[in-house]
mmCIF file of C-alpha atoms in Angstrom:
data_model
loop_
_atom_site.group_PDB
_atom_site.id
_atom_site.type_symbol
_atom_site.label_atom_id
_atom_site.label_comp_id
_atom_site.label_asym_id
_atom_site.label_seq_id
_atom_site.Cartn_x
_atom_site.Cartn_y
_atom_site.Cartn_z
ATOM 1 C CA UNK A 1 -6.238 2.096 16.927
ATOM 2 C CA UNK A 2 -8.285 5.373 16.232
ATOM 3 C CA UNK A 3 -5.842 7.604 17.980
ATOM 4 C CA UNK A 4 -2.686 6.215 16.223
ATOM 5 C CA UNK A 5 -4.942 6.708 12.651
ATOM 6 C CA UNK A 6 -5.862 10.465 14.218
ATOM 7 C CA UNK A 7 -2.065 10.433 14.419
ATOM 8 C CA UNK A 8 -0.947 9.436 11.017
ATOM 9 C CA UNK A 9 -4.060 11.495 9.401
ATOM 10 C CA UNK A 10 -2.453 14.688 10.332
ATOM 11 C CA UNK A 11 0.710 15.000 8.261
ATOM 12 C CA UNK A 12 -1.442 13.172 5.110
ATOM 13 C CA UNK A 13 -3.979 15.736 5.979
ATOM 14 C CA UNK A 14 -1.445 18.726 5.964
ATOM 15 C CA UNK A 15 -0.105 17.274 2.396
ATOM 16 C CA UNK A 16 -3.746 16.932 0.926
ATOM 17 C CA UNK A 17 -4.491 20.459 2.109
ATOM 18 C CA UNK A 18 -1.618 22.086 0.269
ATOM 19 C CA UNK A 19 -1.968 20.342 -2.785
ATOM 20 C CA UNK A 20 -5.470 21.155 -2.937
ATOM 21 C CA UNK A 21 -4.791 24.802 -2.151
ATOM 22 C CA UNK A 22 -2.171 24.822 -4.773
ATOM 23 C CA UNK A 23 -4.009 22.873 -7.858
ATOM 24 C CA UNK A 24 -8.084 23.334 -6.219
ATOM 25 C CA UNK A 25 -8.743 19.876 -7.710
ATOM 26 C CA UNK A 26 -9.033 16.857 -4.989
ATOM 27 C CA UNK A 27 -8.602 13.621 -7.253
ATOM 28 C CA UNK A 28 -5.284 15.690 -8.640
ATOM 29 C CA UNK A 29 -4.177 15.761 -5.039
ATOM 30 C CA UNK A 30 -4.851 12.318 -4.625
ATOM 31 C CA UNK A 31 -2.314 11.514 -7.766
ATOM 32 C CA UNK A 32 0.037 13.715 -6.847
ATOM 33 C CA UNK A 33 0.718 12.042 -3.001
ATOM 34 C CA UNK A 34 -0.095 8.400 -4.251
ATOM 35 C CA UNK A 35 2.750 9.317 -6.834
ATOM 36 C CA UNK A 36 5.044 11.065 -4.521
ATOM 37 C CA UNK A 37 4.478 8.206 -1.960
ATOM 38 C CA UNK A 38 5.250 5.953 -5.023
ATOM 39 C CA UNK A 39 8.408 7.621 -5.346
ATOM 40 C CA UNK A 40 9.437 7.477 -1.652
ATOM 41 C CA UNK A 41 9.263 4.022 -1.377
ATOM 42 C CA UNK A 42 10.801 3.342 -4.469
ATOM 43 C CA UNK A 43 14.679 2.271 -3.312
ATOM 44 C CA UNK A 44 12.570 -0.122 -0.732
ATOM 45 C CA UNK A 45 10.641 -1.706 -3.935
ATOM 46 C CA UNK A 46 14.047 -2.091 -5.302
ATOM 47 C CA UNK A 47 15.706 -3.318 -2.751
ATOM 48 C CA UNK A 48 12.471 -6.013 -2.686
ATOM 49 C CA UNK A 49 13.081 -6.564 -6.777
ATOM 50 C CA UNK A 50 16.630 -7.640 -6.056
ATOM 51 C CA UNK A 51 16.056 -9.818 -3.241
ATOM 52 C CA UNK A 52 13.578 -11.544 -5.027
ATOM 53 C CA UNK A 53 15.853 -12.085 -8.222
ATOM 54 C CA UNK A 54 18.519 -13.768 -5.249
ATOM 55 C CA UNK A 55 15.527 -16.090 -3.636
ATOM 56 C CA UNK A 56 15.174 -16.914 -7.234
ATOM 57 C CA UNK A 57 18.834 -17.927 -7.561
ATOM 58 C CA UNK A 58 18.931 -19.904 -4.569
ATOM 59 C CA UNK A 59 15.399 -21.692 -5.470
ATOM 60 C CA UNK A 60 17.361 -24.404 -7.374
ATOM 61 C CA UNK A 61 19.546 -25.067 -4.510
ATOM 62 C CA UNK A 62 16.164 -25.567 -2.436
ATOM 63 C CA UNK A 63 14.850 -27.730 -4.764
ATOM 64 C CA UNK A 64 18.053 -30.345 -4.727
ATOM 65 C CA UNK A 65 17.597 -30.187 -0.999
ATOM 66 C CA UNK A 66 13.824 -30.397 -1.045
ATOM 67 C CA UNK A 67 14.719 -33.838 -4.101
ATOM 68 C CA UNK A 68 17.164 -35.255 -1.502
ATOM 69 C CA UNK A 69 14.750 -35.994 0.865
ATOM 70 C CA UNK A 70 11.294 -36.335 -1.288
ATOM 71 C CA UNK A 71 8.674 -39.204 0.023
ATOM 72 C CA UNK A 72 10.285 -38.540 3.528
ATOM 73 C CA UNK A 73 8.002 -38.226 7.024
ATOM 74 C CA UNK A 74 8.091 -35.980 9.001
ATOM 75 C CA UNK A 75 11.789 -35.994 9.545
ATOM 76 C CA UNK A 76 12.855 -35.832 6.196
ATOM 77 C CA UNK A 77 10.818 -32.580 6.091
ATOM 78 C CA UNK A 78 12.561 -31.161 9.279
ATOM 79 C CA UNK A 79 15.748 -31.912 7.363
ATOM 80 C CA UNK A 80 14.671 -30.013 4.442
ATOM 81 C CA UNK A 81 13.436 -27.172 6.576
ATOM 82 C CA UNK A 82 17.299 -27.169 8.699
ATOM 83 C CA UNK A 83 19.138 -27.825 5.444
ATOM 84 C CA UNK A 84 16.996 -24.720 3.470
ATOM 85 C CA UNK A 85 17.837 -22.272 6.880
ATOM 86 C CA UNK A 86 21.019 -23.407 6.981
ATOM 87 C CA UNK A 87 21.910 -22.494 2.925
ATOM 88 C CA UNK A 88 20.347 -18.819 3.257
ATOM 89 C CA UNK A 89 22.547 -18.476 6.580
ATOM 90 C CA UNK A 90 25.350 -19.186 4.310
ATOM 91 C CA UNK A 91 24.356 -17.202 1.348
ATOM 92 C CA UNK A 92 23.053 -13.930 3.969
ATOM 93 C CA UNK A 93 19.741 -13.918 2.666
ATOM 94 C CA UNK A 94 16.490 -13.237 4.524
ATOM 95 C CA UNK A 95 13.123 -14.682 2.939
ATOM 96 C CA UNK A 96 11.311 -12.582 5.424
ATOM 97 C CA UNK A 97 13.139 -9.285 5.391
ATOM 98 C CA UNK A 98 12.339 -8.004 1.680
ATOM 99 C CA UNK A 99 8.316 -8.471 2.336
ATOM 100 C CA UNK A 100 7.682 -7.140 6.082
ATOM 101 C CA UNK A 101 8.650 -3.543 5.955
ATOM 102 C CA UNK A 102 6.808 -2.616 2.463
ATOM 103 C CA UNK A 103 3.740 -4.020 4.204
ATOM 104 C CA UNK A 104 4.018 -2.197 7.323
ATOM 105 C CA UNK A 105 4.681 1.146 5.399
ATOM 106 C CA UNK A 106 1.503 0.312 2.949
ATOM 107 C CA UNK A 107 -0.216 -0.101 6.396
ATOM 108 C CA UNK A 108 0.702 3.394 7.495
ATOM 109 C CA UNK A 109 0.186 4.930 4.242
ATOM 110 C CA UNK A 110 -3.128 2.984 4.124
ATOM 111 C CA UNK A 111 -3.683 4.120 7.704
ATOM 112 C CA UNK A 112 -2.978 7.662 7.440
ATOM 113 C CA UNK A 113 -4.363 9.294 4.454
ATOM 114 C CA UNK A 114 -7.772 7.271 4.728
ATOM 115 C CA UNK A 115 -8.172 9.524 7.739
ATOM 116 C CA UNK A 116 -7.815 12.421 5.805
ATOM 117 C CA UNK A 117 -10.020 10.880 3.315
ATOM 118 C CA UNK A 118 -12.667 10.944 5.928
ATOM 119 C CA UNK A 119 -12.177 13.655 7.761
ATOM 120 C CA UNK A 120 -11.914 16.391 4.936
ATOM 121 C CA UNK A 121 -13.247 19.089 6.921
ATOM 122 C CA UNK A 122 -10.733 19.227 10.205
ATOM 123 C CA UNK A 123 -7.506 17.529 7.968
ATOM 124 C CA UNK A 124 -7.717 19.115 4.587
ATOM 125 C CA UNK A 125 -9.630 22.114 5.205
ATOM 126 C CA UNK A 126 -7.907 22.221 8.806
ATOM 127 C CA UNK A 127 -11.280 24.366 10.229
ATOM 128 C CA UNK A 128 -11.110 24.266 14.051
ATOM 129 C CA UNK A 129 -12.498 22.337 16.351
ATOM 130 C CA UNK A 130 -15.555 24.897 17.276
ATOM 131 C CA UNK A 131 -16.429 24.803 13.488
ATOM 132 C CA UNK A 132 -16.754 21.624 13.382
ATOM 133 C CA UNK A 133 -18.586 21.115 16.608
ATOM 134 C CA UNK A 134 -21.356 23.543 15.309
ATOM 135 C CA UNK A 135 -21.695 21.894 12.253
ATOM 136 C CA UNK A 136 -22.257 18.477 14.003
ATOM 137 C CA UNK A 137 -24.680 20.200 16.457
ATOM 138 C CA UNK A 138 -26.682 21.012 13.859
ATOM 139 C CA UNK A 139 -26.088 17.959 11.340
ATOM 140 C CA UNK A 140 -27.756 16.192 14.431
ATOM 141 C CA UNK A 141 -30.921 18.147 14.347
ATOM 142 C CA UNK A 142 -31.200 17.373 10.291
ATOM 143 C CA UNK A 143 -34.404 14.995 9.747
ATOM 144 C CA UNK A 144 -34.616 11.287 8.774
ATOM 145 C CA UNK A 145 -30.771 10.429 9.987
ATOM 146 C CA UNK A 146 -29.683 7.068 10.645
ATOM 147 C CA UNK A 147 -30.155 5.422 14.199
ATOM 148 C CA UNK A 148 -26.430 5.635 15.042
ATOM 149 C CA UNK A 149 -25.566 8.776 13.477
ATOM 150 C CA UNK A 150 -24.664 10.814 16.848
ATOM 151 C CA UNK A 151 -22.186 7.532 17.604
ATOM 152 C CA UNK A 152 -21.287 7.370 14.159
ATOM 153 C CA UNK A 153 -18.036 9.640 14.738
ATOM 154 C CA UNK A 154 -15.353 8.475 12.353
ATOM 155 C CA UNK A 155 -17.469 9.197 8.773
ATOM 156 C CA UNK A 156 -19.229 12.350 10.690
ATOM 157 C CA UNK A 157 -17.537 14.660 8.502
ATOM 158 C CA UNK A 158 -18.527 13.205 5.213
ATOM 159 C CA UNK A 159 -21.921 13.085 6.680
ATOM 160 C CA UNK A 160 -22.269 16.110 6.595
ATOM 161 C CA UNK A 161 -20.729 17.098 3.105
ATOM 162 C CA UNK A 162 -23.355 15.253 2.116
ATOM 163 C CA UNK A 163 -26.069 17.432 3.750
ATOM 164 C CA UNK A 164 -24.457 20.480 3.719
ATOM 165 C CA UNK A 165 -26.901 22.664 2.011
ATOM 166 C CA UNK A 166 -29.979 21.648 5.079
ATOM 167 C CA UNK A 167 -27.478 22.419 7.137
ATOM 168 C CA UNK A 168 -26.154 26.129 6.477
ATOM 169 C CA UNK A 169 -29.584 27.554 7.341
ATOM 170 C CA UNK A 170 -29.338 26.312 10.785
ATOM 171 C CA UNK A 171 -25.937 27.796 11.356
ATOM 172 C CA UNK A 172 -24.647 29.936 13.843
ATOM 173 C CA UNK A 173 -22.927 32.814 11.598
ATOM 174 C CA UNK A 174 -20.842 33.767 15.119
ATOM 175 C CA UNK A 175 -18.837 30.968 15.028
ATOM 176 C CA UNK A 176 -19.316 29.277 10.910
ATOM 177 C CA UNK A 177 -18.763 32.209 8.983
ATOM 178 C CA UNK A 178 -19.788 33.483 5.524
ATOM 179 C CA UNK A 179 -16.339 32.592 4.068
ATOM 180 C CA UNK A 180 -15.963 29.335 6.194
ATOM 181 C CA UNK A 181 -19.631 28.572 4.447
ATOM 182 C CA UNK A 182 -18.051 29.500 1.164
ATOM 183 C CA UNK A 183 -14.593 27.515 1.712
ATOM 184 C CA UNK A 184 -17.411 24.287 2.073
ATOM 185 C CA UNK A 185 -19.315 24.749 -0.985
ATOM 186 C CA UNK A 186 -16.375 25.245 -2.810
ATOM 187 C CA UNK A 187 -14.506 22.408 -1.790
ATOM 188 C CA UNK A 188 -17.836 19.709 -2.050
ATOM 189 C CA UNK A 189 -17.585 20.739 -5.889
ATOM 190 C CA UNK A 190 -14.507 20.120 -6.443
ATOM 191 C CA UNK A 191 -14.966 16.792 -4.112
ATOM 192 C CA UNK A 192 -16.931 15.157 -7.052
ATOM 193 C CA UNK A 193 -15.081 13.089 -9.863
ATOM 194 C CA UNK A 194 -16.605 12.437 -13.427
ATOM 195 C CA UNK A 195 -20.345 13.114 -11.244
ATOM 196 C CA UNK A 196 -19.625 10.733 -8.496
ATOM 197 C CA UNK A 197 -19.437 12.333 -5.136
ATOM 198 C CA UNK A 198 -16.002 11.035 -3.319
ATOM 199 C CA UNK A 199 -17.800 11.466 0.029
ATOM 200 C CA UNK A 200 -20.471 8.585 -1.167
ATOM 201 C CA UNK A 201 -19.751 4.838 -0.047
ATOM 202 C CA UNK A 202 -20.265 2.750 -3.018
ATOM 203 C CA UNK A 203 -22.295 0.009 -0.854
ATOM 204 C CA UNK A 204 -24.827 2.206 -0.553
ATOM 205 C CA UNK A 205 -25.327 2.574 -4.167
ATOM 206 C CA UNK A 206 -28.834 0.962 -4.217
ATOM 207 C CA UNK A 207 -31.205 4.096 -5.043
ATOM 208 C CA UNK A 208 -28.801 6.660 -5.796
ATOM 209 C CA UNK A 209 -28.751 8.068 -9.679
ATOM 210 C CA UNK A 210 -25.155 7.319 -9.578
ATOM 211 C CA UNK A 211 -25.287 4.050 -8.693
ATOM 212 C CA UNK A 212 -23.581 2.589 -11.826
ATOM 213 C CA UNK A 213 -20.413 5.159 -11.436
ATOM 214 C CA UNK A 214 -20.339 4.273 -7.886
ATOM 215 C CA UNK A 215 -20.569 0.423 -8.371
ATOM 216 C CA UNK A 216 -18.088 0.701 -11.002
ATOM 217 C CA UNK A 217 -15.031 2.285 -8.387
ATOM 218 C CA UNK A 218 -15.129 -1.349 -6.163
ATOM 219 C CA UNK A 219 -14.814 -3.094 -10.068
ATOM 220 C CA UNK A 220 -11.959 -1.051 -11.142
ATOM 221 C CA UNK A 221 -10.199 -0.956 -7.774
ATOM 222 C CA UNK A 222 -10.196 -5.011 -8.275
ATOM 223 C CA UNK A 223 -8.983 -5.091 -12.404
ATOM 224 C CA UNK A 224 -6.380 -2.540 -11.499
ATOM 225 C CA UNK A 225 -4.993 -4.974 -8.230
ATOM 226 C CA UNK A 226 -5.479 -7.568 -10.900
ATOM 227 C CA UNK A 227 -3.454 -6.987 -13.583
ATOM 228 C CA UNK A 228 -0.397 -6.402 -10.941
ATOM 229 C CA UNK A 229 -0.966 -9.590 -9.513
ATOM 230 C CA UNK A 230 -1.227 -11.068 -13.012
ATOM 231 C CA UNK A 231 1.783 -9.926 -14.422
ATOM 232 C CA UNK A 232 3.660 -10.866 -11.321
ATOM 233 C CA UNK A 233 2.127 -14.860 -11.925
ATOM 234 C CA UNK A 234 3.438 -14.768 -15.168
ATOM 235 C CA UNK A 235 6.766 -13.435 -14.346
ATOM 236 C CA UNK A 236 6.856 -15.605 -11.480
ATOM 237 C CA UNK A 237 6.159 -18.707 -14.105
ATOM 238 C CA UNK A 238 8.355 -17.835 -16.246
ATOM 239 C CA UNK A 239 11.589 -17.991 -13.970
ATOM 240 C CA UNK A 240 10.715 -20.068 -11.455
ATOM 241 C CA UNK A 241 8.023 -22.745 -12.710
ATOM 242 C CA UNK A 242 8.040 -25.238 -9.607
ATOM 243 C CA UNK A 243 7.170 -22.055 -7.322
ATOM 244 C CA UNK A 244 4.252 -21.076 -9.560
ATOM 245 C CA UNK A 245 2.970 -24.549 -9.745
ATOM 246 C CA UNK A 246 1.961 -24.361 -5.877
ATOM 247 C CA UNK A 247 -2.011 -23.978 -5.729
ATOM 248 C CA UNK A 248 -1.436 -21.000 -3.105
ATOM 249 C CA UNK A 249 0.334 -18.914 -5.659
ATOM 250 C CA UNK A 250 -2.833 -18.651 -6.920
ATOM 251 C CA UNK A 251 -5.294 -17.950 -4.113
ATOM 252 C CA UNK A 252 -2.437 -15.488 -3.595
ATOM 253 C CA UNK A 253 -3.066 -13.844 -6.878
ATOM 254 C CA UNK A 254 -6.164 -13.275 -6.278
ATOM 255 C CA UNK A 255 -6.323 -12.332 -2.497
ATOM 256 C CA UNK A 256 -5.475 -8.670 -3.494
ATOM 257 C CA UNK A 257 -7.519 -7.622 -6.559
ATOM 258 C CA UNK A 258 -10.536 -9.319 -3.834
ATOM 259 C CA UNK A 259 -9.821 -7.292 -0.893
ATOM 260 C CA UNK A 260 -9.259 -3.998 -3.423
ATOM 261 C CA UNK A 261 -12.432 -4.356 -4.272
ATOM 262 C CA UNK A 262 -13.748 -5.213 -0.838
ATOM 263 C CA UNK A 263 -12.507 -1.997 0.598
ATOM 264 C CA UNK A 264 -12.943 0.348 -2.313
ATOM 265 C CA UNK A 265 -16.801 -0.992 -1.886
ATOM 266 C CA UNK A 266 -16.986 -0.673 2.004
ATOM 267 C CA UNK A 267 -15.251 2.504 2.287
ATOM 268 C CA UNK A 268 -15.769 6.005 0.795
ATOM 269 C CA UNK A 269 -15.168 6.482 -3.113
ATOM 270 C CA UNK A 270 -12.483 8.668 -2.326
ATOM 271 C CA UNK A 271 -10.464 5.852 -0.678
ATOM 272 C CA UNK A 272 -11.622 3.917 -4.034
ATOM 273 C CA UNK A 273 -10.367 6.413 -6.151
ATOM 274 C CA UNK A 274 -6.828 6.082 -4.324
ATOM 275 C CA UNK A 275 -6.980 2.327 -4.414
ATOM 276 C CA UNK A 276 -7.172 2.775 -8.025
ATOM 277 C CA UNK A 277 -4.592 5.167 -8.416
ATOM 278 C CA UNK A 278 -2.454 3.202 -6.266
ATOM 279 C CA UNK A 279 -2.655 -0.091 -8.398
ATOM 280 C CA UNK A 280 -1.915 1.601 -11.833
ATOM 281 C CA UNK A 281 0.848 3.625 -10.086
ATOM 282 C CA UNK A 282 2.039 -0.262 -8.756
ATOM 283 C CA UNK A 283 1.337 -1.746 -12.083
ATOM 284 C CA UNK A 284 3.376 1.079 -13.439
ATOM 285 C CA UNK A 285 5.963 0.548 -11.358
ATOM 286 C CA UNK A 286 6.005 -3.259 -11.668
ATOM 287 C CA UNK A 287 6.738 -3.316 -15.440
ATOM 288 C CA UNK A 288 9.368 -0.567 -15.370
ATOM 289 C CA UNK A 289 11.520 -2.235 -12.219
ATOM 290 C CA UNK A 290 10.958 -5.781 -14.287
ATOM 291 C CA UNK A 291 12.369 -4.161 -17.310
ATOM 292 C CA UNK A 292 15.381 -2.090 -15.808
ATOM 293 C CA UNK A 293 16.468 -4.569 -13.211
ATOM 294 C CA UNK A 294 16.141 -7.817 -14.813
ATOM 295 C CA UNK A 295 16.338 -11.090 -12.482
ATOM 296 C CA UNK A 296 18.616 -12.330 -14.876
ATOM 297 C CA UNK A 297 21.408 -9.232 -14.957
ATOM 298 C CA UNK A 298 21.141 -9.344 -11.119
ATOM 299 C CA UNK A 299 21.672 -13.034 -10.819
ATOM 300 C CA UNK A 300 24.854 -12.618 -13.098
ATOM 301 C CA UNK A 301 25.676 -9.654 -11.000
ATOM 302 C CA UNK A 302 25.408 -11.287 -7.553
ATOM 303 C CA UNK A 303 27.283 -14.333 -8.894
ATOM 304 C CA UNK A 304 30.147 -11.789 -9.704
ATOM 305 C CA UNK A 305 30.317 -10.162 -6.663
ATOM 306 C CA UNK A 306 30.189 -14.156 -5.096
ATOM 307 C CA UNK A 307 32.645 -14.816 -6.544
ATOM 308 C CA UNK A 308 35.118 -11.666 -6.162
ATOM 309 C CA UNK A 309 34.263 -11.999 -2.309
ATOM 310 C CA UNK A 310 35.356 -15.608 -2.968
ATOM 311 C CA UNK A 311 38.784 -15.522 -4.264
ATOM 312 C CA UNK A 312 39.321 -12.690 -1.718
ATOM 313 C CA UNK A 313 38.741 -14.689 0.759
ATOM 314 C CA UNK A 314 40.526 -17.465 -0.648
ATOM 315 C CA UNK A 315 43.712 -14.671 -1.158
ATOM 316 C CA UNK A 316 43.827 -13.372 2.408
ATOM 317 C CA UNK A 317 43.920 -17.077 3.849
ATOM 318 C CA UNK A 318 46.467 -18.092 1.114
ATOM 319 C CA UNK A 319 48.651 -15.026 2.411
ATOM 320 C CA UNK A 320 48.510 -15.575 6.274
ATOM 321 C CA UNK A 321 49.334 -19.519 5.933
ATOM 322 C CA UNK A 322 52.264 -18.278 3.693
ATOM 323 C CA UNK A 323 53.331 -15.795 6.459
ATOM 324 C CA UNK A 324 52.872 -18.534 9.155
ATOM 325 C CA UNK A 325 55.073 -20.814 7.429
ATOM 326 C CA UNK A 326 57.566 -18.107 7.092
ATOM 327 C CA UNK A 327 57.576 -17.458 10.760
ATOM 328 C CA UNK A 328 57.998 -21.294 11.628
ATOM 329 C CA UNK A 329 60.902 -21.098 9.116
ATOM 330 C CA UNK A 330 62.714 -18.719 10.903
#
């Protein structure tokens, strides 16, 4: 799993580098590819906004089926189950298909840049790999480290953003030099955000003169996931009432704002910062794709296109009995 995220960290890293070198501010970079990535994936969250508008549709037809055979056993739900397959067979409609891929490309996304994220020095700054040895050769001689910090690999770098300045001293200047020095002060100052360090990992606020900035990313990662998830309930309410009535709508609801907050607290307040992004970017998007493509307009619009399909069908089957009987006429 570590190689594939070395993988996927390269390309994020190569995008995080030039928009840093282009606008020298980090959390800008961040916005910029959470908003680009936004926009990349936006036909798919279409695609996803129609499909639910047509599982809406269809829910009635579930719910006769599911009314047919109510206070059955186990049969009558088997039934139910055949009966339910068997209508989006007919209809060409895949409950699955419109969730899976958006959550595998999320995962990528996810997997990706939160490499970067922690490996500023070799993805975004793109020093090689003797640089970066030397300063972990000497990051390992620093006093009062933590028990595993030589096995400690994958948050290495940020360790030693952190510790930077007990660290140049101790340089060799033949292989980090003066400008390489330079290129790592420069970019740890423009690595903080409104005075909290994005190298920092909120859990290990306790102590730290920042603690209530750095407690408050994990908080606002989780009321940003929220208010998605919110609107969505209340949407989902709204047109399809026996749906949202189902007690696991609502764990569901809150399943993301809690692990948003989980990992913006476990993992570096950079990958915070982009959680956060990423939910108002999502709750963004949410409201403008429920306001331009409207279950309702889609549901007329798929009923259209049902039923032109429909009589076309019905037309071409019309004409080829007609010819049939004309060729047993003659």
């Amino acid at each position: 799993m570590s190689g594939l995220r070395d993988i996927l960290g390269v390309p994020f890293g190569w995008a995080l580098s030039v928009l840093y070198n282009f606008s020298g501010n980090y959390l800008l970079s961040l916005v910029i590819i959470t908003l680009v990535l936004k926009l990349l994936l936006l036909p798919m969250s279409i695609k996803q906004q129609k499909g639910s508008a047509k599982q809406m549709r269809l829910q009635a037809k579930v719910n006769k089926i599911r009314a047919k055979y109510a206070g059955g056993g186990r049969e009558a739900q088997m039934k139910i189950s055949e009966e339910t397959q068997e209508l989006y067979r007919r209809e060409g409609f895949n409950p699955a298909s419109a969730g899976c891929a958006p959550l595998v490309l999320q995962l990528v996304v996810m997997m990706g840049l939160y490499n970067a994220i922690y490996a500023p020095i070799s993805k975004v700054l793109m020093f090689k790999d003797a640089v970066i040895e030397e300063l972990r050769r000497v990051y390992l001689t620093l006093p009062n480290l933590a028990a595993n910090a030589e096995k400690d690999t994958y948050r290495m770098e940020l360790n030693i953003l952190n510790r930077f300045n007990e660290i140049i001293p101790n340089l060799n200047s033949e292989i980090v030099s003066g400008e390489d020095v330079s290129k790592i002060q420069s970019f740890i100052r423009n690595f903080s955000v409104f005075g909290v360090n994005l190298t920092e990992f909120p859990k290990d606020f306790k102590g730290r003169p920042d603690a209530a900035l750095l407690i408050l990313i994990p908080i606002l990662a989780g009321v940003s996931a929220l208010l998605t998830a919110l609107y969505s309930y209340i949407k989902q309410r709204k047109t399809n009432p026996e749906t949202a009535k189902n007690p696991a709508m609502g764990c569901m609801m809150l399943f993301s704002p809690a692990m948003s907050a989980y990992f913006a607290y476990s993992l570096p307040a950079g990958v915070g910062f982009y959680w956060i992004i990423s939910n108002i970017l999502a709750f963004i998007q949410t409201i403008a794709l429920g306001a331009v493509i409207k279950p309702e307009k889609v549901i007329a619009g798929q009923m259209i296109d049902e039923t032109v399909e429909r009589r076309s069908r019905e037309a071409s089957i019309k004409q080829r009995t007609e010819i049939l009987k004309g060729n047993k006429t003659e």
